[in-house]
Amino acid sequence: MNIKEQSAKAVKELLEKAKLKKGDILVVGCSTSEVLGSKIGTNSAPDTAKEIFDGIYGVLKEKGIYLAVQCCEHLNRAIVTERAAVCCAEIVNVVPQKKAGGSLATVAYANLKDPVVVEEIKADAGIDIGDTLIGMHLKKVAVPVRIETNKIGKANVVCARVRPKFIGGIRAIYDENLL
């Protein structure tokens, strides 16, 4: 299975388990260096990023779920997404590049319909390809999601979804559909 197919499979598995719906946001962090078996930040690969983007974006677009791509630490892990996903957010002025934003963020900026960059987002689920630490961009409360596709290329894949906070203590009754 190639990188594009692995990426699409991983996202399909996550969507099924996380029960995302139209209008939700999926954040993706990715080290193409790690996908290729190198140390994070040492082997940025735009062609690999394009394969990953195509695999993930195709699945999300079909379901009406927004893609949010985390930039690397050189852009303070800012987010590239569609303007429609963050209509009330404050936009920042930066165009991701291979070595300042990362390959996947650069590809996303070049290929999304109306791309913008924001400093932060609160996504409904996430996929971390290559241990890039996406947790800062997930809503509270993050819950790990185990999927079969635990590698894309040579990079580790870790997924999460979110659920609403429990409030009210021992007398409270919770909606099982939101767990």
C-alpha positions as a printed Julia matrix, in Angstrom:
179×3 Matrix{Float64}:
   0.0    0.0    0.0
   1.42   3.41  -0.96
   1.53   6.59   1.18
  -1.68   8.04  -0.32
  -3.58   4.79   0.3
  -2.23   4.48   3.86
  -3.26   8.08   4.59
  -6.77   7.59   3.23
  -7.18   4.31   5.14
  -6.04   5.85   8.42
  -8.45   8.77   8.07
 -11.36   6.5    7.13
 -10.7    4.38  10.23
 -10.54   7.47  12.44
 -13.72   8.97  10.99
 -15.59   5.75  11.57
 -14.5    5.49  15.2
 -14.69   9.21  16.03
 -18.15   9.61  14.46
 -17.34  12.97  12.9
 -20.08  14.74  11.04
 -20.35  17.35   8.3
 -18.84  20.66   9.44
 -16.49  19.1   12.02
 -12.76  19.8   11.91
  -9.95  17.24  11.72
  -6.46  18.49  12.59
  -3.45  16.75  11.04
   0.14  17.08  12.14
   2.71  15.46   9.89
   6.44  15.02   9.59
   7.25  13.92   6.07
  10.79  13.34   7.34
   9.45  10.69   9.73
   7.27   9.17   7.0
  10.46   8.65   4.97
  12.34   7.2    7.94
  14.4   10.28   8.82
  14.51  12.34  12.01
  11.72  14.92  12.28
  12.63  18.21  10.59
  15.56  16.85   8.58
  14.1   15.62   5.3
  11.08  17.69   4.27
   9.42  16.09   1.26
   6.78  18.04  -0.69
   5.99  15.08  -2.98
   5.32  12.86   0.03
   3.22  15.64   1.57
   1.13  15.84  -1.62
   0.43  12.09  -1.44
  -0.65  12.43   2.21
  -2.76  15.51   1.47
  -4.49  13.84  -1.48
  -5.27  10.73   0.57
  -6.67  12.64   3.54
  -8.37  15.56   1.79
 -10.24  13.36  -0.66
 -11.88  11.45   2.19
 -12.68  14.58   4.23
 -14.07  16.58   1.31
 -16.46  13.76   0.43
 -17.8   13.82   4.03
 -17.94  17.62   4.37
 -15.32  17.64   7.15
 -12.79  20.47   7.29
  -9.07  19.76   7.17
  -6.78  21.74   9.48
  -3.03  21.17   8.99
  -0.61  22.01  11.77
   2.55  23.86  10.76
   5.91  23.02  12.28
   7.38  24.79  15.3
   9.03  27.43  13.08
   5.53  28.91  12.64
   4.59  28.14  16.27
   2.41  25.22  15.15
  -0.06  27.55  13.44
  -2.91  26.01  11.43
  -3.69  26.06   7.7
  -7.38  25.51   6.96
 -10.31  26.71   4.86
 -11.64  30.17   5.69
 -15.14  28.65   6.09
 -13.88  26.43   8.94
 -12.78  29.43  11.03
 -15.14  32.22  10.01
 -14.75  34.09  13.33
 -11.06  33.39  13.98
  -8.3   35.96  13.71
  -6.29  35.3   10.55
  -2.5   35.68  10.64
  -0.31  36.67   7.72
   2.13  33.94   6.77
   2.53  31.6    3.83
   3.96  28.23   4.91
   7.11  27.05   3.19
   8.94  23.71   3.18
  11.32  24.73   6.0
   9.04  27.24   7.76
   5.7   25.57   8.2
   6.49  22.16   6.85
   5.75  20.27   3.67
   2.16  19.24   4.47
   1.15  22.77   5.55
   2.76  24.15   2.39
   0.86  21.68   0.21
  -2.4   22.38   2.06
  -1.98  26.14   1.61
  -1.42  25.63  -2.12
  -4.35  23.23  -2.6
  -7.2   24.27  -0.3
  -9.99  26.26  -1.94
  -9.68  29.38   0.25
  -6.74  28.8    2.63
  -6.03  30.87   5.68
  -3.63  30.54   8.6
  -4.71  30.91  12.21
  -2.66  30.61  15.37
  -4.91  28.03  16.94
  -7.99  25.92  16.42
 -10.13  23.59  18.52
 -10.64  20.52  16.35
 -13.05  17.63  16.86
 -10.47  14.93  16.12
  -6.88  14.62  15.01
  -4.31  12.44  13.37
  -0.66  12.81  14.24
   1.73  11.39  11.66
   5.29  11.24  12.98
   4.84  12.39  16.59
   4.31  16.09  15.86
   2.16  16.79  18.97
  -1.26  17.99  17.81
  -2.92  17.99  21.24
  -2.85  21.78  21.58
  -5.33  21.99  18.69
  -7.97  19.6   20.02
 -11.06  20.55  22.0
 -11.29  19.32  25.56
 -11.59  16.38  26.35
  -9.27  14.42  24.04
  -9.75  10.65  23.91
  -7.25   8.3   22.22
  -8.53   6.38  19.2
  -6.8    3.14  18.24
  -6.78   2.33  14.53
  -5.22  -0.55  12.61
  -3.15   1.78  10.42
  -0.58   2.75  13.04
   2.11   3.69  10.48
   2.17   5.82   7.37
   5.42   5.06   5.66
   7.77   4.7    8.61
   6.04   7.3   10.81
   3.97   6.48  13.88
   0.29   7.36  13.62
  -1.61   8.42  16.74
  -5.25   9.49  16.65
  -7.68  11.2   18.99
 -11.27  12.37  19.12
 -12.93  14.65  21.62
 -15.96  14.38  23.83
 -17.83  17.0   25.86
 -16.67  17.51  29.45
 -18.61  15.73  32.18
 -20.09  18.18  34.66
 -22.49  17.81  37.57
 -20.95  15.14  39.79
 -22.56  11.94  41.05
 -26.16  13.1   40.55
 -25.68  13.94  36.9
 -26.96  11.81  34.06
 -24.95  11.81  30.84
 -26.0   11.43  27.21
 -24.45   8.15  26.05
 -24.49   9.39  22.44
 -21.91  12.06  23.33
 -19.4    9.68  24.85
